[in-house]
Short mmCIF file of N, CA and C in Angstrom, two decimals:
data_model
loop_
_atom_site.label_atom_id
_atom_site.label_comp_id
_atom_site.label_asym_id
_atom_site.label_seq_id
_atom_site.Cartn_x
_atom_site.Cartn_y
_atom_site.Cartn_z
N UNK A 598 -64.21 11.28 -38.38
CA UNK A 598 -63.79 11.37 -37.00
C UNK A 598 -64.80 10.64 -36.12
N UNK A 599 -64.34 9.67 -35.39
CA UNK A 599 -65.20 8.93 -34.49
C UNK A 599 -65.28 9.67 -33.16
N UNK A 600 -66.51 9.90 -32.72
CA UNK A 600 -66.72 10.61 -31.46
C UNK A 600 -67.47 9.69 -30.51
N UNK A 601 -66.87 9.46 -29.36
CA UNK A 601 -67.51 8.73 -28.27
C UNK A 601 -67.32 9.56 -27.02
N UNK A 602 -68.42 9.85 -26.34
CA UNK A 602 -68.37 10.68 -25.15
C UNK A 602 -69.03 9.94 -23.99
N UNK A 603 -68.56 10.22 -22.79
CA UNK A 603 -69.15 9.62 -21.60
C UNK A 603 -69.55 10.70 -20.62
N UNK A 604 -70.67 10.46 -19.96
CA UNK A 604 -71.10 11.28 -18.84
C UNK A 604 -71.19 10.34 -17.64
N UNK A 605 -71.68 10.83 -16.56
CA UNK A 605 -71.82 10.00 -15.38
C UNK A 605 -72.67 8.75 -15.65
N UNK A 606 -73.79 8.95 -16.39
CA UNK A 606 -74.71 7.84 -16.62
C UNK A 606 -74.79 7.35 -18.05
N UNK A 607 -74.23 8.10 -19.00
CA UNK A 607 -74.48 7.85 -20.41
C UNK A 607 -73.22 7.68 -21.24
N UNK A 608 -73.38 6.95 -22.33
CA UNK A 608 -72.36 6.84 -23.36
C UNK A 608 -72.99 7.37 -24.64
N UNK A 609 -72.31 8.30 -25.29
CA UNK A 609 -72.75 8.85 -26.57
C UNK A 609 -71.82 8.25 -27.61
N UNK A 610 -72.39 7.51 -28.54
CA UNK A 610 -71.59 6.79 -29.54
C UNK A 610 -72.28 6.84 -30.88
N UNK A 611 -71.55 6.45 -31.91
CA UNK A 611 -72.14 6.41 -33.24
C UNK A 611 -73.19 5.29 -33.31
N UNK A 612 -74.16 5.48 -34.18
CA UNK A 612 -75.18 4.46 -34.40
C UNK A 612 -74.56 3.26 -35.08
N UNK A 613 -75.09 2.08 -34.81
CA UNK A 613 -74.70 0.84 -35.50
C UNK A 613 -75.97 0.17 -36.01
N UNK A 614 -75.82 -0.67 -37.02
CA UNK A 614 -76.98 -1.32 -37.66
C UNK A 614 -77.81 -2.10 -36.64
N UNK A 615 -77.17 -2.67 -35.63
CA UNK A 615 -77.89 -3.44 -34.62
C UNK A 615 -78.79 -2.61 -33.72
N UNK A 616 -78.77 -1.30 -33.87
CA UNK A 616 -79.60 -0.40 -33.05
C UNK A 616 -81.01 -0.20 -33.60
N UNK A 617 -81.35 -0.86 -34.69
CA UNK A 617 -82.62 -0.57 -35.37
C UNK A 617 -83.83 -0.75 -34.46
N UNK A 618 -83.90 -1.83 -33.72
CA UNK A 618 -85.06 -2.05 -32.85
C UNK A 618 -85.17 -0.96 -31.79
N UNK A 619 -84.05 -0.62 -31.18
CA UNK A 619 -84.04 0.43 -30.16
C UNK A 619 -84.35 1.80 -30.78
N UNK A 620 -83.80 2.07 -31.97
CA UNK A 620 -84.05 3.34 -32.64
C UNK A 620 -85.52 3.49 -33.01
N UNK A 621 -86.17 2.38 -33.34
CA UNK A 621 -87.59 2.43 -33.68
C UNK A 621 -88.42 2.87 -32.47
N UNK A 622 -87.96 2.55 -31.25
CA UNK A 622 -88.67 3.01 -30.05
C UNK A 622 -88.61 4.53 -29.91
N UNK A 623 -87.64 5.14 -30.56
CA UNK A 623 -87.50 6.60 -30.55
C UNK A 623 -88.24 7.18 -31.74
N UNK A 624 -87.74 6.90 -32.94
CA UNK A 624 -88.22 7.54 -34.16
C UNK A 624 -89.53 6.94 -34.68
N UNK A 625 -89.94 5.81 -34.12
CA UNK A 625 -91.22 5.22 -34.46
C UNK A 625 -92.33 5.61 -33.50
N UNK A 626 -91.98 6.34 -32.46
CA UNK A 626 -92.98 6.77 -31.47
C UNK A 626 -93.69 8.03 -31.97
N UNK A 627 -95.00 7.99 -32.00
CA UNK A 627 -95.78 9.15 -32.45
C UNK A 627 -95.48 10.37 -31.60
N UNK A 628 -95.26 10.17 -30.30
CA UNK A 628 -94.99 11.29 -29.40
C UNK A 628 -93.64 11.96 -29.68
N UNK A 629 -92.76 11.28 -30.39
CA UNK A 629 -91.48 11.85 -30.79
C UNK A 629 -91.59 12.42 -32.20
N UNK A 630 -92.11 11.62 -33.12
CA UNK A 630 -92.15 12.01 -34.53
C UNK A 630 -92.91 13.31 -34.78
N UNK A 631 -93.95 13.57 -33.99
CA UNK A 631 -94.74 14.79 -34.22
C UNK A 631 -93.94 16.06 -34.02
N UNK A 632 -92.83 15.99 -33.30
CA UNK A 632 -92.04 17.19 -33.00
C UNK A 632 -90.79 17.33 -33.84
N UNK A 633 -90.47 16.33 -34.65
CA UNK A 633 -89.21 16.38 -35.40
C UNK A 633 -89.21 17.50 -36.43
N UNK A 634 -88.07 18.11 -36.55
CA UNK A 634 -87.85 19.15 -37.55
C UNK A 634 -86.58 18.78 -38.30
N UNK A 635 -86.61 18.65 -39.61
CA UNK A 635 -87.77 18.88 -40.44
C UNK A 635 -88.84 17.84 -40.18
N UNK A 636 -90.06 18.19 -40.55
CA UNK A 636 -91.17 17.27 -40.34
C UNK A 636 -90.93 16.01 -41.16
N UNK A 637 -90.90 14.88 -40.49
CA UNK A 637 -90.77 13.61 -41.19
C UNK A 637 -91.87 12.68 -40.69
N UNK A 638 -92.15 11.70 -41.49
CA UNK A 638 -93.16 10.73 -41.10
C UNK A 638 -92.63 9.87 -39.96
N UNK A 639 -93.50 9.44 -39.10
CA UNK A 639 -93.16 8.48 -38.07
C UNK A 639 -92.66 7.22 -38.76
N UNK A 640 -91.54 6.68 -38.30
CA UNK A 640 -90.99 5.47 -38.92
C UNK A 640 -91.88 4.30 -38.50
N UNK A 641 -92.38 3.57 -39.49
CA UNK A 641 -93.45 2.61 -39.27
C UNK A 641 -93.00 1.24 -38.77
N UNK A 642 -91.80 0.81 -39.17
CA UNK A 642 -91.41 -0.55 -38.83
C UNK A 642 -89.89 -0.67 -38.78
N UNK A 643 -89.44 -1.80 -38.27
CA UNK A 643 -88.01 -2.02 -38.09
C UNK A 643 -87.24 -2.05 -39.41
N UNK A 644 -87.86 -2.58 -40.47
CA UNK A 644 -87.19 -2.62 -41.77
C UNK A 644 -86.90 -1.21 -42.27
N UNK A 645 -87.86 -0.31 -42.12
CA UNK A 645 -87.65 1.09 -42.52
C UNK A 645 -86.59 1.74 -41.64
N UNK A 646 -86.63 1.45 -40.34
CA UNK A 646 -85.64 2.01 -39.43
C UNK A 646 -84.25 1.55 -39.81
N UNK A 647 -84.10 0.30 -40.24
CA UNK A 647 -82.80 -0.21 -40.67
C UNK A 647 -82.27 0.58 -41.87
N UNK A 648 -83.16 0.90 -42.81
CA UNK A 648 -82.77 1.68 -43.99
C UNK A 648 -82.30 3.08 -43.56
N UNK A 649 -83.06 3.70 -42.66
CA UNK A 649 -82.70 5.04 -42.18
C UNK A 649 -81.37 4.98 -41.43
N UNK A 650 -81.22 4.02 -40.54
CA UNK A 650 -79.95 3.89 -39.79
C UNK A 650 -78.78 3.65 -40.73
N UNK A 651 -78.99 2.82 -41.72
CA UNK A 651 -77.91 2.55 -42.69
C UNK A 651 -77.48 3.85 -43.37
N UNK A 652 -78.45 4.68 -43.75
CA UNK A 652 -78.13 5.96 -44.37
C UNK A 652 -77.35 6.86 -43.41
N UNK A 653 -77.77 6.90 -42.14
CA UNK A 653 -77.05 7.72 -41.16
C UNK A 653 -75.62 7.22 -40.98
N UNK A 654 -75.45 5.92 -40.89
CA UNK A 654 -74.13 5.33 -40.68
C UNK A 654 -73.23 5.61 -41.88
N UNK A 655 -73.77 5.47 -43.08
CA UNK A 655 -72.99 5.74 -44.30
C UNK A 655 -72.60 7.21 -44.40
N UNK A 656 -73.49 8.11 -43.97
CA UNK A 656 -73.23 9.55 -44.08
C UNK A 656 -72.24 10.05 -43.02
N UNK A 657 -72.18 9.39 -41.88
CA UNK A 657 -71.41 9.89 -40.73
C UNK A 657 -69.96 10.29 -41.08
N UNK A 658 -69.20 9.45 -41.80
CA UNK A 658 -67.81 9.84 -42.08
C UNK A 658 -67.68 11.04 -43.02
N UNK A 659 -68.77 11.39 -43.71
CA UNK A 659 -68.72 12.48 -44.68
C UNK A 659 -69.13 13.83 -44.11
N UNK A 660 -69.64 13.83 -42.86
CA UNK A 660 -70.03 15.09 -42.25
C UNK A 660 -68.80 15.91 -41.92
N UNK A 661 -68.95 17.23 -42.00
CA UNK A 661 -67.89 18.13 -41.58
C UNK A 661 -68.04 18.33 -40.08
N UNK A 662 -66.98 18.10 -39.34
CA UNK A 662 -66.99 18.23 -37.88
C UNK A 662 -67.46 19.64 -37.53
N UNK A 663 -68.43 19.76 -36.62
CA UNK A 663 -68.89 18.83 -35.62
C UNK A 663 -70.16 18.08 -35.99
N UNK A 664 -70.62 18.16 -37.23
CA UNK A 664 -71.89 17.54 -37.61
C UNK A 664 -71.83 16.02 -37.47
N UNK A 665 -73.00 15.45 -37.15
CA UNK A 665 -73.10 14.01 -37.06
C UNK A 665 -74.36 13.59 -36.32
N UNK A 666 -74.52 12.28 -36.19
CA UNK A 666 -75.65 11.68 -35.47
C UNK A 666 -75.09 10.63 -34.53
N UNK A 667 -75.62 10.59 -33.30
CA UNK A 667 -75.12 9.67 -32.30
C UNK A 667 -76.27 9.05 -31.51
N UNK A 668 -76.01 7.85 -31.00
CA UNK A 668 -76.94 7.17 -30.11
C UNK A 668 -76.59 7.53 -28.68
N UNK A 669 -77.60 7.63 -27.84
CA UNK A 669 -77.42 7.84 -26.40
C UNK A 669 -77.74 6.51 -25.72
N UNK A 670 -76.77 5.95 -25.02
CA UNK A 670 -77.00 4.69 -24.31
C UNK A 670 -76.72 4.87 -22.83
N UNK A 671 -77.45 4.12 -22.02
CA UNK A 671 -77.17 4.10 -20.59
C UNK A 671 -75.95 3.24 -20.35
N UNK A 672 -75.05 3.71 -19.51
CA UNK A 672 -73.83 2.95 -19.22
C UNK A 672 -74.12 1.71 -18.40
N UNK A 673 -75.10 1.77 -17.51
CA UNK A 673 -75.32 0.63 -16.60
C UNK A 673 -75.88 -0.61 -17.30
N UNK A 674 -76.66 -0.43 -18.38
CA UNK A 674 -77.22 -1.60 -19.04
C UNK A 674 -77.07 -1.59 -20.56
N UNK A 675 -76.47 -0.52 -21.13
CA UNK A 675 -76.24 -0.44 -22.57
C UNK A 675 -77.48 -0.15 -23.39
N UNK A 676 -78.60 0.12 -22.75
CA UNK A 676 -79.85 0.37 -23.48
C UNK A 676 -79.78 1.71 -24.21
N UNK A 677 -80.19 1.70 -25.49
CA UNK A 677 -80.28 2.94 -26.27
C UNK A 677 -81.53 3.67 -25.81
N UNK A 678 -81.36 4.90 -25.32
CA UNK A 678 -82.49 5.68 -24.83
C UNK A 678 -82.80 6.88 -25.70
N UNK A 679 -81.90 7.21 -26.62
CA UNK A 679 -82.15 8.38 -27.44
C UNK A 679 -81.12 8.59 -28.53
N UNK A 680 -81.26 9.72 -29.20
CA UNK A 680 -80.35 10.10 -30.26
C UNK A 680 -80.01 11.58 -30.16
N UNK A 681 -78.84 11.92 -30.67
CA UNK A 681 -78.37 13.31 -30.72
C UNK A 681 -77.94 13.62 -32.15
N UNK A 682 -77.97 14.88 -32.49
CA UNK A 682 -77.44 15.28 -33.79
C UNK A 682 -76.91 16.70 -33.72
N UNK A 683 -75.97 16.95 -34.58
CA UNK A 683 -75.55 18.32 -34.91
C UNK A 683 -75.55 18.36 -36.43
N UNK A 684 -76.25 19.36 -36.98
CA UNK A 684 -76.33 19.49 -38.43
C UNK A 684 -76.47 20.95 -38.81
N UNK A 685 -76.19 21.24 -40.08
CA UNK A 685 -76.37 22.58 -40.60
C UNK A 685 -77.86 22.84 -40.82
N UNK A 686 -78.29 24.01 -40.41
CA UNK A 686 -79.69 24.40 -40.58
C UNK A 686 -79.90 25.01 -41.97
N UNK A 687 -80.98 24.63 -42.63
CA UNK A 687 -81.31 25.28 -43.89
C UNK A 687 -81.85 26.67 -43.60
N UNK A 688 -81.98 27.56 -44.52
CA UNK A 688 -81.69 27.37 -45.93
C UNK A 688 -80.26 27.72 -46.31
N UNK A 689 -79.55 28.41 -45.42
CA UNK A 689 -78.23 28.92 -45.80
C UNK A 689 -77.09 28.03 -45.35
N UNK A 690 -77.40 27.04 -44.51
CA UNK A 690 -76.41 26.10 -44.01
C UNK A 690 -75.19 26.81 -43.41
N UNK A 691 -75.50 27.81 -42.57
CA UNK A 691 -74.46 28.52 -41.83
C UNK A 691 -74.56 28.24 -40.34
N UNK A 692 -75.78 28.07 -39.85
CA UNK A 692 -76.01 27.85 -38.43
C UNK A 692 -76.03 26.36 -38.13
N UNK A 693 -75.42 25.97 -37.01
CA UNK A 693 -75.40 24.57 -36.59
C UNK A 693 -76.48 24.31 -35.56
N UNK A 694 -77.27 23.29 -35.81
CA UNK A 694 -78.34 22.88 -34.89
C UNK A 694 -77.89 21.70 -34.07
N UNK A 695 -78.18 21.74 -32.78
CA UNK A 695 -78.06 20.57 -31.93
C UNK A 695 -79.48 20.08 -31.66
N UNK A 696 -79.67 18.78 -31.75
CA UNK A 696 -80.99 18.21 -31.52
C UNK A 696 -80.90 16.95 -30.69
N UNK A 697 -81.95 16.66 -29.97
CA UNK A 697 -82.01 15.48 -29.12
C UNK A 697 -83.39 14.86 -29.25
N UNK A 698 -83.42 13.54 -29.22
CA UNK A 698 -84.66 12.80 -29.25
C UNK A 698 -84.51 11.63 -28.28
N UNK A 699 -85.52 11.43 -27.44
CA UNK A 699 -85.51 10.31 -26.50
C UNK A 699 -86.75 9.47 -26.70
N UNK A 700 -86.63 8.17 -26.43
CA UNK A 700 -87.84 7.35 -26.46
C UNK A 700 -88.70 7.76 -25.27
N UNK A 701 -90.00 7.73 -25.42
CA UNK A 701 -90.89 8.21 -24.35
C UNK A 701 -90.63 7.56 -22.98
N UNK A 702 -90.24 6.29 -22.94
CA UNK A 702 -89.98 5.63 -21.65
C UNK A 702 -88.79 6.24 -20.92
N UNK A 703 -87.97 7.01 -21.63
CA UNK A 703 -86.79 7.63 -21.02
C UNK A 703 -86.99 9.10 -20.68
N UNK A 704 -88.18 9.62 -20.95
CA UNK A 704 -88.45 11.03 -20.66
C UNK A 704 -88.43 11.28 -19.16
N UNK A 705 -88.06 12.50 -18.79
CA UNK A 705 -88.15 12.94 -17.41
C UNK A 705 -87.01 12.48 -16.50
N UNK A 706 -85.93 11.95 -17.09
CA UNK A 706 -84.82 11.45 -16.29
C UNK A 706 -83.55 12.27 -16.48
N UNK A 707 -83.63 13.34 -17.25
CA UNK A 707 -82.48 14.22 -17.45
C UNK A 707 -81.49 13.75 -18.50
N UNK A 708 -81.83 12.70 -19.25
CA UNK A 708 -80.89 12.17 -20.24
C UNK A 708 -80.61 13.15 -21.38
N UNK A 709 -81.64 13.83 -21.86
CA UNK A 709 -81.44 14.75 -22.99
C UNK A 709 -80.50 15.88 -22.59
N UNK A 710 -80.69 16.43 -21.40
CA UNK A 710 -79.83 17.52 -20.93
C UNK A 710 -78.41 17.02 -20.73
N UNK A 711 -78.26 15.88 -20.07
CA UNK A 711 -76.93 15.34 -19.77
C UNK A 711 -76.16 15.02 -21.06
N UNK A 712 -76.81 14.35 -21.99
CA UNK A 712 -76.15 13.99 -23.24
C UNK A 712 -75.85 15.21 -24.10
N UNK A 713 -76.81 16.13 -24.19
CA UNK A 713 -76.61 17.33 -25.00
C UNK A 713 -75.50 18.20 -24.44
N UNK A 714 -75.42 18.30 -23.13
CA UNK A 714 -74.35 19.09 -22.51
C UNK A 714 -72.99 18.49 -22.87
N UNK A 715 -72.87 17.19 -22.85
CA UNK A 715 -71.60 16.54 -23.21
C UNK A 715 -71.25 16.80 -24.67
N UNK A 716 -72.25 16.69 -25.56
CA UNK A 716 -71.99 16.92 -26.99
C UNK A 716 -71.64 18.39 -27.24
N UNK A 717 -72.32 19.29 -26.56
CA UNK A 717 -72.01 20.71 -26.70
C UNK A 717 -70.58 20.98 -26.23
N UNK A 718 -70.19 20.40 -25.11
CA UNK A 718 -68.84 20.58 -24.60
C UNK A 718 -67.81 20.13 -25.61
N UNK A 719 -68.04 18.98 -26.23
CA UNK A 719 -67.13 18.49 -27.26
C UNK A 719 -67.09 19.45 -28.45
N UNK A 720 -68.27 19.89 -28.91
CA UNK A 720 -68.33 20.77 -30.07
C UNK A 720 -67.61 22.09 -29.81
N UNK A 721 -67.76 22.63 -28.60
CA UNK A 721 -67.14 23.92 -28.30
C UNK A 721 -65.64 23.81 -28.04
N UNK A 722 -65.18 22.70 -27.50
CA UNK A 722 -63.76 22.58 -27.17
C UNK A 722 -62.98 21.85 -28.24
N UNK A 723 -63.36 20.62 -28.53
CA UNK A 723 -62.58 19.80 -29.46
C UNK A 723 -62.87 20.10 -30.92
N UNK A 724 -64.06 20.58 -31.23
CA UNK A 724 -64.44 20.82 -32.62
C UNK A 724 -64.44 22.31 -32.97
N UNK A 725 -64.02 23.15 -32.03
CA UNK A 725 -63.84 24.58 -32.28
C UNK A 725 -65.08 25.26 -32.87
N UNK A 726 -66.24 24.94 -32.31
CA UNK A 726 -67.51 25.51 -32.75
C UNK A 726 -67.77 26.79 -31.95
N UNK A 727 -68.26 27.83 -32.63
CA UNK A 727 -68.54 29.11 -31.97
C UNK A 727 -69.91 29.17 -31.32
N UNK A 728 -70.93 28.58 -31.99
CA UNK A 728 -72.27 28.62 -31.43
C UNK A 728 -73.10 27.47 -31.98
N UNK A 729 -74.10 27.09 -31.20
CA UNK A 729 -75.05 26.05 -31.58
C UNK A 729 -76.46 26.58 -31.36
N UNK A 730 -77.37 26.15 -32.21
CA UNK A 730 -78.77 26.53 -32.11
C UNK A 730 -79.62 25.29 -31.85
N UNK A 731 -80.70 25.48 -31.14
CA UNK A 731 -81.73 24.45 -31.00
C UNK A 731 -83.02 25.08 -31.49
N UNK A 732 -83.78 24.33 -32.26
CA UNK A 732 -85.08 24.81 -32.73
C UNK A 732 -86.15 23.87 -32.25
N UNK A 733 -87.30 24.44 -31.89
CA UNK A 733 -88.40 23.63 -31.37
C UNK A 733 -89.72 24.24 -31.79
N UNK A 734 -90.68 23.40 -32.07
CA UNK A 734 -92.02 23.90 -32.34
C UNK A 734 -92.55 24.55 -31.07
N UNK A 735 -93.35 25.61 -31.20
CA UNK A 735 -93.79 26.37 -30.03
C UNK A 735 -94.46 25.55 -28.94
N UNK A 736 -95.15 24.48 -29.28
CA UNK A 736 -95.84 23.68 -28.27
C UNK A 736 -95.02 22.49 -27.77
N UNK A 737 -93.78 22.38 -28.22
CA UNK A 737 -92.92 21.28 -27.77
C UNK A 737 -92.26 21.70 -26.45
N UNK A 738 -93.05 21.64 -25.41
CA UNK A 738 -92.61 22.13 -24.10
C UNK A 738 -91.41 21.37 -23.56
N UNK A 739 -91.29 20.08 -23.86
CA UNK A 739 -90.15 19.29 -23.39
C UNK A 739 -88.85 19.79 -24.02
N UNK A 740 -88.84 20.00 -25.33
CA UNK A 740 -87.63 20.47 -26.01
C UNK A 740 -87.25 21.87 -25.54
N UNK A 741 -88.24 22.72 -25.38
CA UNK A 741 -87.98 24.08 -24.91
C UNK A 741 -87.41 24.05 -23.50
N UNK A 742 -87.96 23.21 -22.64
CA UNK A 742 -87.45 23.09 -21.27
C UNK A 742 -86.01 22.58 -21.27
N UNK A 743 -85.71 21.64 -22.16
CA UNK A 743 -84.33 21.12 -22.24
C UNK A 743 -83.38 22.21 -22.70
N UNK A 744 -83.77 22.98 -23.72
CA UNK A 744 -82.92 24.08 -24.18
C UNK A 744 -82.64 25.06 -23.04
N UNK A 745 -83.65 25.35 -22.25
CA UNK A 745 -83.47 26.27 -21.11
C UNK A 745 -82.57 25.65 -20.04
N UNK A 746 -82.75 24.35 -19.75
CA UNK A 746 -81.88 23.69 -18.77
C UNK A 746 -80.43 23.68 -19.22
N UNK A 747 -80.21 23.65 -20.52
CA UNK A 747 -78.86 23.69 -21.07
C UNK A 747 -78.27 25.10 -20.98
N UNK A 748 -79.09 26.06 -20.62
CA UNK A 748 -78.62 27.44 -20.53
C UNK A 748 -78.65 28.17 -21.86
N UNK A 749 -79.38 27.61 -22.83
CA UNK A 749 -79.46 28.26 -24.14
C UNK A 749 -80.34 29.50 -24.04
N UNK A 750 -79.97 30.50 -24.80
CA UNK A 750 -80.67 31.78 -24.82
C UNK A 750 -81.74 31.78 -25.91
N UNK A 751 -82.96 32.18 -25.55
CA UNK A 751 -84.02 32.32 -26.54
C UNK A 751 -83.71 33.52 -27.41
N UNK A 752 -83.71 33.32 -28.73
CA UNK A 752 -83.40 34.42 -29.64
C UNK A 752 -84.57 34.81 -30.51
N UNK A 753 -85.69 34.09 -30.40
CA UNK A 753 -86.86 34.49 -31.15
C UNK A 753 -87.60 33.34 -31.79
N UNK A 754 -88.55 33.72 -32.61
CA UNK A 754 -89.38 32.76 -33.32
C UNK A 754 -89.22 33.05 -34.81
N UNK A 755 -89.13 32.01 -35.62
CA UNK A 755 -88.92 32.20 -37.04
C UNK A 755 -89.53 31.06 -37.84
N UNK A 756 -89.77 31.32 -39.12
CA UNK A 756 -90.15 30.25 -40.04
C UNK A 756 -89.03 30.03 -41.07
N UNK A 757 -87.87 30.56 -40.78
CA UNK A 757 -86.70 30.46 -41.66
C UNK A 757 -86.24 29.02 -41.85
N UNK A 758 -86.28 28.23 -40.79
CA UNK A 758 -85.78 26.86 -40.85
C UNK A 758 -86.91 25.89 -41.14
N UNK A 759 -86.73 25.04 -42.12
CA UNK A 759 -87.65 23.94 -42.44
C UNK A 759 -89.06 24.40 -42.82
N UNK A 760 -89.25 25.70 -43.07
CA UNK A 760 -90.58 26.23 -43.39
C UNK A 760 -91.60 25.92 -42.30
N UNK A 761 -91.12 25.91 -41.06
CA UNK A 761 -91.98 25.68 -39.89
C UNK A 761 -91.83 26.86 -38.94
N UNK A 762 -92.87 27.17 -38.22
CA UNK A 762 -92.79 28.19 -37.18
C UNK A 762 -92.07 27.57 -35.98
N UNK A 763 -90.89 28.07 -35.66
CA UNK A 763 -90.05 27.45 -34.63
C UNK A 763 -89.52 28.47 -33.63
N UNK A 764 -89.38 28.03 -32.39
CA UNK A 764 -88.68 28.79 -31.36
C UNK A 764 -87.18 28.50 -31.55
N UNK A 765 -86.36 29.52 -31.42
CA UNK A 765 -84.92 29.36 -31.65
C UNK A 765 -84.17 29.71 -30.37
N UNK A 766 -83.25 28.82 -30.00
CA UNK A 766 -82.39 28.99 -28.82
C UNK A 766 -80.95 28.89 -29.28
N UNK A 767 -80.06 29.62 -28.59
CA UNK A 767 -78.66 29.64 -28.99
C UNK A 767 -77.75 29.53 -27.77
N UNK A 768 -76.64 28.84 -27.99
CA UNK A 768 -75.58 28.78 -26.98
C UNK A 768 -74.28 29.15 -27.71
N UNK A 769 -73.60 30.14 -27.15
CA UNK A 769 -72.28 30.51 -27.67
C UNK A 769 -71.21 29.81 -26.84
N UNK A 770 -70.11 29.50 -27.47
CA UNK A 770 -69.02 28.80 -26.78
C UNK A 770 -68.58 29.57 -25.54
N UNK A 771 -68.51 30.88 -25.65
CA UNK A 771 -68.04 31.69 -24.51
C UNK A 771 -68.99 31.64 -23.32
N UNK A 772 -70.26 31.29 -23.56
CA UNK A 772 -71.26 31.24 -22.49
C UNK A 772 -71.51 29.84 -21.96
N UNK A 773 -70.88 28.85 -22.56
CA UNK A 773 -71.14 27.46 -22.19
C UNK A 773 -70.51 27.11 -20.85
N UNK A 774 -71.31 26.49 -20.01
CA UNK A 774 -70.82 25.99 -18.71
C UNK A 774 -71.08 24.49 -18.69
N UNK A 775 -70.03 23.71 -18.60
CA UNK A 775 -70.22 22.24 -18.64
C UNK A 775 -70.77 21.69 -17.34
#
């Protein structure tokens, strides 16, 4: 299922191979990579980013809706400013995680909240999802602030997911306000 969403300023679309340079500005940034869950190494170069993007693109059609990975682009200039994902959380793969990553130059402009709200709206209405979780490392103040701006409810701290100590936030479909 191809998902393309629009907000006032953003287009949320599937990743394409030509996004590697822009994606490297996100996933190759130390300020982004240090907060990723599961913990992954900072992507070192464009060739590695191309391999990762290729894997994401190949996997996309095989995800069970609403799971997937998407690029966040600005509508006014088409620049890729971030990425979004919905995936099953380990270890039991029952809970769905929503995640957002922005390149540092795009921080502080409300893009993560705007894009995540659009994706949540789609997941709750078109994909018939009951609830979504966001997980963040305790010192990832930006991610925690975004979860709060989205209206997500703090449900506690756990090491259940990814073997990391994480703050957990939840949004239920019945509580979602677009």
